[in-house]
mmCIF file of C-alpha atoms in Angstrom:
data_model
loop_
_atom_site.group_PDB
_atom_site.id
_atom_site.type_symbol
_atom_site.label_atom_id
_atom_site.label_comp_id
_atom_site.label_asym_id
_atom_site.label_seq_id
_atom_site.Cartn_x
_atom_site.Cartn_y
_atom_site.Cartn_z
ATOM 1 C CA MET A 392 -2.541 -20.665 -23.347
ATOM 2 C CA PRO A 393 -6.232 -20.306 -24.225
ATOM 3 C CA GLU A 394 -7.677 -17.086 -22.891
ATOM 4 C CA MET A 395 -11.335 -16.252 -22.543
ATOM 5 C CA ARG A 396 -13.834 -13.615 -21.527
ATOM 6 C CA PHE A 397 -16.751 -14.191 -19.203
ATOM 7 C CA HIS A 398 -19.626 -11.771 -19.569
ATOM 8 C CA ILE A 399 -21.464 -10.812 -16.398
ATOM 9 C CA ARG A 400 -24.348 -8.632 -15.238
ATOM 10 C CA TRP A 401 -23.904 -6.878 -11.904
ATOM 11 C CA PRO A 402 -26.823 -6.439 -9.461
ATOM 12 C CA ASP A 403 -27.215 -2.822 -10.621
ATOM 13 C CA GLY A 404 -27.767 -4.050 -14.193
ATOM 14 C CA ARG A 405 -24.375 -2.997 -15.545
ATOM 15 C CA ARG A 406 -22.762 -5.517 -17.886
ATOM 16 C CA GLU A 407 -19.054 -6.262 -18.018
ATOM 17 C CA ALA A 408 -16.759 -8.477 -20.063
ATOM 18 C CA CYS A 409 -14.133 -9.967 -17.758
ATOM 19 C CA TYR A 410 -10.785 -11.417 -18.876
ATOM 20 C CA SER A 411 -9.102 -14.663 -17.891
ATOM 21 C CA PRO A 412 -5.823 -15.992 -19.341
ATOM 22 C CA SER A 413 -7.119 -19.535 -18.837
ATOM 23 C CA LEU A 414 -10.308 -21.522 -19.320
ATOM 24 C CA VAL A 415 -10.253 -22.450 -15.599
ATOM 25 C CA VAL A 416 -13.107 -19.976 -15.041
ATOM 26 C CA LYS A 417 -15.377 -22.626 -16.576
ATOM 27 C CA ASP A 418 -14.657 -24.813 -13.536
ATOM 28 C CA PHE A 419 -16.049 -22.164 -11.172
ATOM 29 C CA LEU A 420 -18.773 -20.263 -13.033
ATOM 30 C CA THR A 421 -21.626 -21.357 -15.292
ATOM 31 C CA PRO A 422 -23.348 -19.268 -17.959
ATOM 32 C CA GLY A 423 -26.958 -18.551 -17.045
ATOM 33 C CA GLU A 424 -26.301 -18.949 -13.319
ATOM 34 C CA SER A 425 -26.745 -16.198 -10.773
ATOM 35 C CA TYR A 426 -24.379 -16.039 -7.793
ATOM 36 C CA ALA A 427 -24.616 -14.176 -4.509
ATOM 37 C CA LEU A 428 -22.214 -11.242 -4.713
ATOM 38 C CA ASP A 429 -19.717 -12.625 -2.158
ATOM 39 C CA ASP A 430 -19.835 -16.074 -3.768
ATOM 40 C CA PHE A 431 -19.162 -14.608 -7.211
ATOM 41 C CA VAL A 432 -16.193 -12.607 -5.921
ATOM 42 C CA ASP A 433 -14.786 -15.675 -4.124
ATOM 43 C CA LYS A 434 -15.178 -17.905 -7.189
ATOM 44 C CA SER A 435 -13.656 -15.258 -9.446
ATOM 45 C CA ARG A 436 -10.743 -14.750 -7.046
ATOM 46 C CA THR A 437 -10.014 -18.473 -6.930
ATOM 47 C CA ALA A 438 -10.298 -18.929 -10.709
ATOM 48 C CA LEU A 439 -8.203 -15.876 -11.586
ATOM 49 C CA ASN A 440 -5.495 -16.795 -9.068
ATOM 50 C CA ILE A 441 -5.303 -20.300 -10.555
ATOM 51 C CA ALA A 442 -5.199 -18.803 -14.057
ATOM 52 C CA SER A 443 -2.388 -16.445 -13.055
ATOM 53 C CA GLU A 444 -0.423 -19.337 -11.536
ATOM 54 C CA ARG A 445 -0.824 -21.329 -14.762
ATOM 55 C CA VAL A 446 0.759 -18.405 -16.601
ATOM 56 C CA ARG A 447 3.572 -18.360 -14.007
ATOM 57 C CA GLU A 448 4.185 -22.088 -14.506
ATOM 58 C CA LYS A 449 4.368 -21.684 -18.285
ATOM 59 C CA TYR A 450 6.141 -18.331 -18.656
ATOM 60 C CA GLY A 451 7.850 -17.724 -15.313
ATOM 61 C CA PHE A 452 5.750 -14.728 -14.239
ATOM 62 C CA ALA A 453 2.229 -14.184 -12.948
ATOM 63 C CA CYS A 454 -0.457 -12.755 -15.209
ATOM 64 C CA SER A 455 -0.897 -9.091 -14.379
ATOM 65 C CA SER A 456 -4.019 -8.939 -16.578
ATOM 66 C CA ALA A 457 -5.721 -11.583 -14.427
ATOM 67 C CA MET A 458 -4.794 -9.714 -11.256
ATOM 68 C CA ASP A 459 -6.005 -6.423 -12.776
ATOM 69 C CA GLN A 460 -9.313 -8.082 -13.649
ATOM 70 C CA LEU A 461 -9.660 -9.426 -10.119
ATOM 71 C CA ALA A 462 -9.033 -5.947 -8.723
ATOM 72 C CA ARG A 463 -11.744 -4.518 -11.026
ATOM 73 C CA ILE A 464 -14.184 -7.197 -9.860
ATOM 74 C CA GLU A 465 -13.424 -6.480 -6.201
ATOM 75 C CA VAL A 466 -13.844 -2.713 -6.645
ATOM 76 C CA ALA A 467 -17.088 -3.110 -8.614
ATOM 77 C CA ALA A 468 -18.453 -5.538 -6.010
ATOM 78 C CA ARG A 469 -17.984 -2.955 -3.254
ATOM 79 C CA ARG A 470 -20.297 -0.618 -5.196
ATOM 80 C CA GLN A 471 -23.134 -3.155 -5.246
ATOM 81 C CA ALA A 472 -25.835 -3.939 -2.725
ATOM 82 C CA PRO A 473 -24.337 -6.637 -0.458
ATOM 83 C CA ASP A 474 -27.348 -8.916 -0.928
ATOM 84 C CA GLY A 475 -27.173 -8.622 -4.739
ATOM 85 C CA HIS A 476 -26.549 -11.363 -7.256
ATOM 86 C CA VAL A 477 -24.204 -11.446 -10.241
ATOM 87 C CA THR A 478 -25.365 -13.289 -13.355
ATOM 88 C CA VAL A 479 -22.848 -14.969 -15.641
ATOM 89 C CA GLU A 480 -24.321 -14.348 -19.071
ATOM 90 C CA SER A 481 -21.870 -16.096 -21.376
ATOM 91 C CA PHE A 482 -18.340 -17.274 -22.103
ATOM 92 C CA GLU A 483 -16.361 -16.149 -25.132
ATOM 93 C CA PRO A 484 -13.148 -17.795 -26.303
#
């Protein structure tokens, strides 16, 4: 299963490399785009849940790394200004 990283910049300027076990993130996020904080979290949640389910379909268990990444995104988002924007900087295979 092709995994990837999506590199983001939080509203406070901090950069983070996020993990996905599937390329499905490319269906929800676009490099160079900036997303309202809530929208970014929603899109990430949807993409990472789909990615985890793809792992379940292939291997018989959900992807704990995808769920850990989602939890990190949700925690980090709570530390940001609610009207902030997250920029997707790049994708890395």
